[in-house]
Each structure stands twice: as C-alpha cells, then as structure tokens.
Short mmCIF file of C-alpha atoms in Angstrom, two decimals:
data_model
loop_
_atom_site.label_atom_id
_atom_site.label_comp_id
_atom_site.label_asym_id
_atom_site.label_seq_id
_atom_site.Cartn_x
_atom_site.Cartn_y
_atom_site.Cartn_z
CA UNK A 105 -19.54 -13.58 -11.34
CA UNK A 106 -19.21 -17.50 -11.47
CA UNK A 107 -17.07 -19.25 -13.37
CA UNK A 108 -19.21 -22.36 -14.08
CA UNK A 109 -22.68 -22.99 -13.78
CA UNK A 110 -21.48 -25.90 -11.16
CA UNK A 111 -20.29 -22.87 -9.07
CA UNK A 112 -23.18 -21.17 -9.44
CA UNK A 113 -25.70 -23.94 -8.68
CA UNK A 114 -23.81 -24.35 -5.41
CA UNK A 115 -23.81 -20.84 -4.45
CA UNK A 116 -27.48 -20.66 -4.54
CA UNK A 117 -27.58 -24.15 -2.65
CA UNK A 118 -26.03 -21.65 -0.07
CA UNK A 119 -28.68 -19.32 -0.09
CA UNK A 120 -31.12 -21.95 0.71
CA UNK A 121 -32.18 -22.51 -3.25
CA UNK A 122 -31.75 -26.01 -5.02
CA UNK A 123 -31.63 -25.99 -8.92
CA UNK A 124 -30.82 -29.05 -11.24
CA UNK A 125 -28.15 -28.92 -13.62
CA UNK A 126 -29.99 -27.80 -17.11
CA UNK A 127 -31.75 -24.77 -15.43
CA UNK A 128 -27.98 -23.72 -13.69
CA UNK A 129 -26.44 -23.73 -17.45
CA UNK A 130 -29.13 -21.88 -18.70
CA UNK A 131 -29.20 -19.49 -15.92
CA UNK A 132 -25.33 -19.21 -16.09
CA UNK A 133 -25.35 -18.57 -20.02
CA UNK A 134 -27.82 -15.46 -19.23
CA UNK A 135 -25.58 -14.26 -16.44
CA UNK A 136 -22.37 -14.79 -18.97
CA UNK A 137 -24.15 -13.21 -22.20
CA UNK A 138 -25.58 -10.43 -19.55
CA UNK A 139 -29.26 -10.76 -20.87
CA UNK A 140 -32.68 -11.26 -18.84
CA UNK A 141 -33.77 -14.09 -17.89
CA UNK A 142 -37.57 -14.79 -18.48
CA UNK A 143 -38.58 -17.42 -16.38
CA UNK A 144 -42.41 -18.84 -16.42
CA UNK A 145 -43.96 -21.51 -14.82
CA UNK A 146 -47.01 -22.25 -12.51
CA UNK A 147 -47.54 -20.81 -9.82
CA UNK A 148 -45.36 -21.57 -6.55
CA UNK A 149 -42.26 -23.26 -8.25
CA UNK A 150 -39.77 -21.14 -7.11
CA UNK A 151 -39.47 -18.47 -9.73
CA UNK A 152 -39.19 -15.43 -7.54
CA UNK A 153 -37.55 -17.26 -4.79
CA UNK A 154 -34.89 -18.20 -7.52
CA UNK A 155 -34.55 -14.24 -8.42
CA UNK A 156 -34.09 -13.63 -4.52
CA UNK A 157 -31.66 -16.26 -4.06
CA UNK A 158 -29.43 -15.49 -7.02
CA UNK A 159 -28.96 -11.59 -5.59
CA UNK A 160 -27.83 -12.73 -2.38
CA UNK A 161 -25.40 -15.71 -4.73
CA UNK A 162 -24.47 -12.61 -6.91
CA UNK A 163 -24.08 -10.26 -3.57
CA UNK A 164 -26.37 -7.36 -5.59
CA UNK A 165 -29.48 -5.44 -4.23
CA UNK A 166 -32.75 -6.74 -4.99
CA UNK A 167 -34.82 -3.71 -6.52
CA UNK A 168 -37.92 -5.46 -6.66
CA UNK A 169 -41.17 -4.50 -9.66
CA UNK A 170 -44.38 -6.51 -8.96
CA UNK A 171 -46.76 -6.40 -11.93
CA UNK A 172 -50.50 -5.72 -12.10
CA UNK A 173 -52.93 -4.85 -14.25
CA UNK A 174 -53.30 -0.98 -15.16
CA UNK A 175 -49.13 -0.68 -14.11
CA UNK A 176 -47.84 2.18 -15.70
CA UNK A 177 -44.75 4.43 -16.39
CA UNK A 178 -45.82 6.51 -13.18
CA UNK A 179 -45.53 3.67 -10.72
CA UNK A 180 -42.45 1.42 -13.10
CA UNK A 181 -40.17 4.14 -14.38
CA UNK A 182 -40.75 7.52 -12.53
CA UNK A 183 -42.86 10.52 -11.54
CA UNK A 184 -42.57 13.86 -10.95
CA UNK A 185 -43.20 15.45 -7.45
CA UNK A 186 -45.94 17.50 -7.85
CA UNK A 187 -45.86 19.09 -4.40
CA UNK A 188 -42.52 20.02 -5.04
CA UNK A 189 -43.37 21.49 -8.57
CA UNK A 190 -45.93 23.68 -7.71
CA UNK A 191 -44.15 25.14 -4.45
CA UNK A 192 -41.32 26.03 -7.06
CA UNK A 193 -44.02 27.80 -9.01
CA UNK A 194 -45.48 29.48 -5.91
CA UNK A 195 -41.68 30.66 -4.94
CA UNK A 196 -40.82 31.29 -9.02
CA UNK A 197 -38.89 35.20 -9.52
CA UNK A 198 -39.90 35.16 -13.08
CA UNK A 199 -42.47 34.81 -15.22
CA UNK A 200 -40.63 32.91 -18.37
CA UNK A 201 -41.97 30.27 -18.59
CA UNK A 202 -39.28 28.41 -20.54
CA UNK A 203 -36.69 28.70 -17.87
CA UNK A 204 -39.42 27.86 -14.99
CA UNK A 205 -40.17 24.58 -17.43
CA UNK A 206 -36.32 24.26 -17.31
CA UNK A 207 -36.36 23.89 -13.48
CA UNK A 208 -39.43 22.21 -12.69
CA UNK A 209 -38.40 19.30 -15.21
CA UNK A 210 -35.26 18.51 -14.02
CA UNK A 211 -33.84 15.87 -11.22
CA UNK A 212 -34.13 17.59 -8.17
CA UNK A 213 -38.18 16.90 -8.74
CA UNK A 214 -37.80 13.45 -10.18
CA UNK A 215 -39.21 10.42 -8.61
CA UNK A 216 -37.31 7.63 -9.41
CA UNK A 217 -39.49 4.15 -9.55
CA UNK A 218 -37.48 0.96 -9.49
CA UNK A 219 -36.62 0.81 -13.37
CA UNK A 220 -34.97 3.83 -12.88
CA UNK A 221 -33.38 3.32 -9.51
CA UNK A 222 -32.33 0.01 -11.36
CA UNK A 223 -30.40 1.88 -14.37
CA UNK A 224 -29.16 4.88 -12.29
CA UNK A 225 -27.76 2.61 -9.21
CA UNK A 226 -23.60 2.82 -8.74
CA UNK A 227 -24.19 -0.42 -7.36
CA UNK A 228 -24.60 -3.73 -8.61
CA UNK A 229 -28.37 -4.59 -8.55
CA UNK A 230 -30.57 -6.99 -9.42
CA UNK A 231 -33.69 -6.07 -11.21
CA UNK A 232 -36.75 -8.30 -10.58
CA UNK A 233 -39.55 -8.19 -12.65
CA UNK A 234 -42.33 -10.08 -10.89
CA UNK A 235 -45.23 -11.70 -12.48
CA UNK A 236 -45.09 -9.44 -15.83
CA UNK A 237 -47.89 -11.57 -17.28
CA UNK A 238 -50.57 -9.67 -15.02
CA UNK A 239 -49.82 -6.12 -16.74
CA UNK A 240 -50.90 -5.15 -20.36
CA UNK A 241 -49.25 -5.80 -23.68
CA UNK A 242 -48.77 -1.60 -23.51
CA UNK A 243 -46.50 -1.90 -20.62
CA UNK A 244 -44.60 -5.09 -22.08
CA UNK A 245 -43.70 -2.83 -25.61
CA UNK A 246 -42.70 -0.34 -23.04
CA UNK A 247 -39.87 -2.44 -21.66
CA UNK A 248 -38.24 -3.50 -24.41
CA UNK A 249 -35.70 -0.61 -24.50
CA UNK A 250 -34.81 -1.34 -21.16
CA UNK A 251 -34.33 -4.82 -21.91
CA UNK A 252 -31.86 -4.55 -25.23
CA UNK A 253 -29.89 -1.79 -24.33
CA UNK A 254 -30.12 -1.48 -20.39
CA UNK A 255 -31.34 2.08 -20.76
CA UNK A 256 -34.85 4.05 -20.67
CA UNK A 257 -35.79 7.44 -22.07
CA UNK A 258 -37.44 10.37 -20.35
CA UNK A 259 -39.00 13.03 -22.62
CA UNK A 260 -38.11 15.64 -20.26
CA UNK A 261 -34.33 14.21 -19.42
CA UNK A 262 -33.38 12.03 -22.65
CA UNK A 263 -31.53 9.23 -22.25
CA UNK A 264 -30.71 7.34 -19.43
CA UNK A 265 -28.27 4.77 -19.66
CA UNK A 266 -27.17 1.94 -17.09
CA UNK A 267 -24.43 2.24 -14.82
CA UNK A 268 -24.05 -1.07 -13.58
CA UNK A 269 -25.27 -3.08 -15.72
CA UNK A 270 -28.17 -4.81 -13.52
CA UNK A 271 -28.81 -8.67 -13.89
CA UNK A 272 -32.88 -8.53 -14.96
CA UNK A 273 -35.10 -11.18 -14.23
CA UNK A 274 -38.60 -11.53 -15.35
CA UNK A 275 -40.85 -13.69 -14.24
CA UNK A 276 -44.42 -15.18 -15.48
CA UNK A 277 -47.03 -17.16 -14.47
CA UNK A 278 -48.22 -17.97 -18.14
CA UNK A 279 -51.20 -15.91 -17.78
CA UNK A 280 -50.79 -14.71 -20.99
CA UNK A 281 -48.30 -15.14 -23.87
CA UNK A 282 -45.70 -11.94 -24.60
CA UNK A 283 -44.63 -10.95 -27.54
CA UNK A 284 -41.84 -12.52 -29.57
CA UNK A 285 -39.73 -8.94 -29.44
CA UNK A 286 -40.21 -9.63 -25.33
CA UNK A 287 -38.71 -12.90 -26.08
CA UNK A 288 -36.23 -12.48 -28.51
CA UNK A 289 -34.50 -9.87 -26.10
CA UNK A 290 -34.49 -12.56 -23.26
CA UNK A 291 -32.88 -16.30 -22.13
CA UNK A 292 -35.97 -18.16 -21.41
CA UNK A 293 -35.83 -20.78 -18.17
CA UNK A 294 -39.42 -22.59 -18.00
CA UNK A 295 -39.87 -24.09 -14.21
CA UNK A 296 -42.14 -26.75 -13.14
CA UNK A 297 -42.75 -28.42 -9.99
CA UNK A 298 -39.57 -30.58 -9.03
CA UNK A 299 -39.25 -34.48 -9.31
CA UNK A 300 -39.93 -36.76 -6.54
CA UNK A 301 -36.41 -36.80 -5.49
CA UNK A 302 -35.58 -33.17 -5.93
CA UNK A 303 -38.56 -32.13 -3.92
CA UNK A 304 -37.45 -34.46 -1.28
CA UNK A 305 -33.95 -32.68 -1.12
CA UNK A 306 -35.43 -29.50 -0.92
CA UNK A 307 -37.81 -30.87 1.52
CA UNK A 308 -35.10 -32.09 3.89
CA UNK A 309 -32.78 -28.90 3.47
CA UNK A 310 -35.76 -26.94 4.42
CA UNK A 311 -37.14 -28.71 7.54
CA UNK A 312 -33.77 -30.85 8.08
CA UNK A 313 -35.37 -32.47 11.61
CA UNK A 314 -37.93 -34.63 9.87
CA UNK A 315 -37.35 -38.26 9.17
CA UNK A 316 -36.38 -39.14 5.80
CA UNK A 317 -39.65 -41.45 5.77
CA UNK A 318 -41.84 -38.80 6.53
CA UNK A 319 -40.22 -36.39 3.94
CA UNK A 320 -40.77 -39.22 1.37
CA UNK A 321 -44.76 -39.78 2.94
CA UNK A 322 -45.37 -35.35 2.04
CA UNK A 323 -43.36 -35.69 -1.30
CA UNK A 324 -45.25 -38.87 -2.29
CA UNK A 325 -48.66 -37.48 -0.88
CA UNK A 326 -48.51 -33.85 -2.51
CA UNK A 327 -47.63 -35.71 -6.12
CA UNK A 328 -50.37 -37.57 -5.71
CA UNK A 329 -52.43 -34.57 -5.07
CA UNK A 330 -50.66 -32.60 -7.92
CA UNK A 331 -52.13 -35.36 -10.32
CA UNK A 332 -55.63 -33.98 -9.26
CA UNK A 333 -58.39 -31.53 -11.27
CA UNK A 334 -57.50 -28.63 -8.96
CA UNK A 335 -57.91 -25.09 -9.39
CA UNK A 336 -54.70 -24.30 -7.63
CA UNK A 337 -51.89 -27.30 -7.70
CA UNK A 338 -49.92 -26.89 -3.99
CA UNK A 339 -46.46 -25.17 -4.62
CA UNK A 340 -43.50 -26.46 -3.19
CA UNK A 341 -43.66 -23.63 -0.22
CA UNK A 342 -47.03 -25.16 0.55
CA UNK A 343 -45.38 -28.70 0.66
CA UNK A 344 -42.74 -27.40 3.37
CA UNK A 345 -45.84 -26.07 5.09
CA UNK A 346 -47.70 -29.01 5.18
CA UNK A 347 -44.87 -31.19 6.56
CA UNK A 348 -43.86 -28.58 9.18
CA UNK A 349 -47.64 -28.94 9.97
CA UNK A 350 -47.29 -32.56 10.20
CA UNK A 351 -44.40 -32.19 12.31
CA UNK A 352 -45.89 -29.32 15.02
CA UNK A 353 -49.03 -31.80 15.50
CA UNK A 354 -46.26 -34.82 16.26
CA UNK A 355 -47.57 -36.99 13.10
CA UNK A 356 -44.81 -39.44 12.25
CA UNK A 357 -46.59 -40.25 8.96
CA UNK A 358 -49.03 -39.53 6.36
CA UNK A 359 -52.70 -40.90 7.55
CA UNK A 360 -55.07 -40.42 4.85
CA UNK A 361 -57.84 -40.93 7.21
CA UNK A 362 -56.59 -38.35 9.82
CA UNK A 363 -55.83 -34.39 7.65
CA UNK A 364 -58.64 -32.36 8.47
CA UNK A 365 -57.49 -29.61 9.59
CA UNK A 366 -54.50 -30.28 7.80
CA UNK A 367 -55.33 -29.73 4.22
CA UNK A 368 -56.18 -25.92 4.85
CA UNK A 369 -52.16 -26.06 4.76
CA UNK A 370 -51.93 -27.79 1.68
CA UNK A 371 -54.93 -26.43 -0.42
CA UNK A 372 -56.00 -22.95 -0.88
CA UNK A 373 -59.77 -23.08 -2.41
CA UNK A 374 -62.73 -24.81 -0.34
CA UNK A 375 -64.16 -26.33 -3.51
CA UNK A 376 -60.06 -28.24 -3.91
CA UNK A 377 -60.23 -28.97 -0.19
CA UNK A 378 -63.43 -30.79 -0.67
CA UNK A 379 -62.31 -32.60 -3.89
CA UNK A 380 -58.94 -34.08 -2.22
CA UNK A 381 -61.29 -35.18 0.97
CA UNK A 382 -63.40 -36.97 -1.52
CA UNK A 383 -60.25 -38.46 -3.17
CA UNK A 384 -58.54 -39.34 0.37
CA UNK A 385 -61.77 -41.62 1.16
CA UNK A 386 -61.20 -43.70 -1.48
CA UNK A 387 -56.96 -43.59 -1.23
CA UNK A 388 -57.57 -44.79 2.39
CA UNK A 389 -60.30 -47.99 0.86
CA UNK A 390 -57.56 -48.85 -1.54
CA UNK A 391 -54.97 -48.87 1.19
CA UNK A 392 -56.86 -50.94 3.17
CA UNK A 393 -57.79 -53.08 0.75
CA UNK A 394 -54.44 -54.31 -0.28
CA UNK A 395 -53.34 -54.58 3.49
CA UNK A 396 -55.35 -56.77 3.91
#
C-alpha cells in the first residue's frame, strides 16, 4: 500500500502508466478507504491500461471480467460441472435423494468464475471489471453485494466472504448510465484524453527514440483530429501507433500532404478516414497559404 498518492503516481510511472495529480488522489483515497473505483471515459484513454498498471504498482494478480451483453451469473460468479454431476449420479450407492443433492451441490463440483476466484483468492488480487456498461441493468443490481461488502451468495453454499480483500476496479465506456446504488458503493475517476503536454510525455516515454519535434508534430496533429465529427476519436494507443508508424517509414515530420497509408493507423472507420483526408486538403491550402 502507498503512503501518498505522490508515491503512488510514481509507482505506476514505473509500470509504464502516467497519471496527473487529481486522478492519483482520487485513485489513492479509493485504495485508502478500500472501495471500487468506477472509472468511465471514452474509449481508448487508458482506463483498463490504468487497472493493469496499478496491479503490477500494487504487486496483486489481475483476475480479469470483460462485460457483454447477455453476461450472466454462469460465466461472472460460477457454475456447476455438469459432467462431473451426473457421473456422481451414474456412480451414486443410494437412492436419497437429499444426501445425493448434498454431494452434487457442494465444492468439489463448483466452477469458480472470476468474481468468485476474486473473493475466495489467499492472495492479494485485483479485480477488474471491464467495460460494465455493455451488460444489462440485471447484472449491475447483481453486483452490488459484491461491491459493499466484498462478498457474494450462492443458494446452494451461502455466503461467501472475501479473504483478501481485492482492490475492484470498474470500468465504463459511458454507454449507458448505472444506477445511483452502483455509484454510491463506488469512488468515481472520469478520464479523458490527456492535454497536449501530458500526451507528449506519454508519447516520449512510450517511443523514447523520436525527436521531441516530431512527438510535438503527432500530439499537435491527433488534437487537431480529435476536434473532428468522427465516429471513433483516436485513443492515445492509436497516437503511439501512428508515430511509431511515422518513425518505421523514416518520416521526420508530420506532412499533411503525404499520410495515405498512414491514417489506417490513426483512424478505424473508412467513412472517418475519408472525412480527415477531406480535412487534410484543406489543412495543407492553409499551410501553404500562410508560408507563403
């Protein structure tokens, strides 16, 4: 555990994550107060990479949940093996039914799904949550008990309560709202893309071989492009991409009049690809223009 959220910021600087101050403190209170942390933004901001970074800071395993639509208990919490179940049946010296119940509901043919490998580790885990905006409201109510008390229940089993207390991050692309009981249980971090100069820092920490003009150039560039009607903004990943594209096809610098080829990096949808060509014909008249 860190002692400051100073300390912290600069232990996930070490795992290759940069954070400004105010999203540290937050991050830190959570950590102190032991509550999840909810964070939303768009897509490609770091959110997940944040919740992989902080469980190598925090030295915890990563148990990993990514949402989707029709998730369930079965595939979140646990199963039962049915294979197993119905051998025992086959094999089954008795015919009371209440014991066989007994011993076909019982550990030894549970399936544990990572909630519940989550609660019942020994060792200090951290619980990630991904994208919980693309399941249903149904599965949201369903965490809630997990999220106050750091425990589930199993109608068969009861109770099961956590052992190690695992750090629980959720994260959202703002799909969809939650619920204010979702929200009331958690520390809420809201993450955007970076500032000029912070994206520039990450930037050069990330591809550390490229000039300090060209990492301004992509910064300045993929703001620009940010600023456009797209149907998917690029992401900061897609930034390093772009520059390390740059940088394999030896361009010092950011023509405007020389990315095809280039903006299949940057952009992910023809119909955006198209737009920002349309946009870089008349970036590259303007630039010319005042050159002159």
């Amino acid at each position: 555990m860190h002692t400051s959220p100073g300390e912290l910021a600069q232990a996930l600087k070490q795992e290759g994550y940069l954070i400004d101050q105010e999203t540290a403190t937050t991050l830190f209170l959570g950590l102190y107060l032991k509550k999840p942390c909810l964070i939303e933004g768009p897509a490609g901001v770091g959110k997940t990479h944040l919740a992989i970074a902080l469980a190598k800071a925090e030295r915890r395993k990563l148990i990993r949940l990514q949402c989707y639509e029709g998730l369930d208990i079965t595939k979140a919490l646990y199963d039962w093996n049915y294979a197993k179940q119905l051998l025992r049946l086959q094999l089954a010296k008795t015919d009371d039914w209440e014991q066989i119940k007994l011993n076909l509901f019982s550990e030894e043919f549970l399936l544990a799904r990572p909630l519940l490998e989550s609660i019942r580790s020994e060792e200090p885990v951290l619980l990630l949550i991904d994208e919980l905006d693309k399941s249903d409201e149904e599965f949201e109510s369903f965490l809630l008990e997990l999220l106050a008390e750091q425990q589930v229940t199993i109608p068969e089993l009861g109770t099961i309560t956590s052992k190690a207390n695992p750090i629980v991050i959720l994260t959202s692309n703002n799909s969809r709202d939650f619920s204010d009981a979702l929200r009331r249980r958690c520390i809420h971090i809201y993450l955007t893309y970076p500032t000029l100069e912070r994206e520039m820092s990450i930037l050069s920490s990330q591809v550390p071989d490229l000039t300090e003009q060209l990492v301004q150039e992509v910064c300045e560039f993929v703001a620009k492009v940010r600023k456009l009607p797209l149907q998917k903004l690029p992401s900061v990943s897609e930034s390093i991409d772009f520059a390390c594209a740059l940088k394999a096809l030896q361009k010092g610098k950011v023509n405007y009049s020389n990315l095809m080829g280039l903006l299949n990096v940057l952009l992910k949808y023809p119909k955006d690809i198209v737009k920002l060509e349309e946009r870089l014909k008349k970036w590259d008249s303007e630039l010319k223009v005042r050159m002159d």
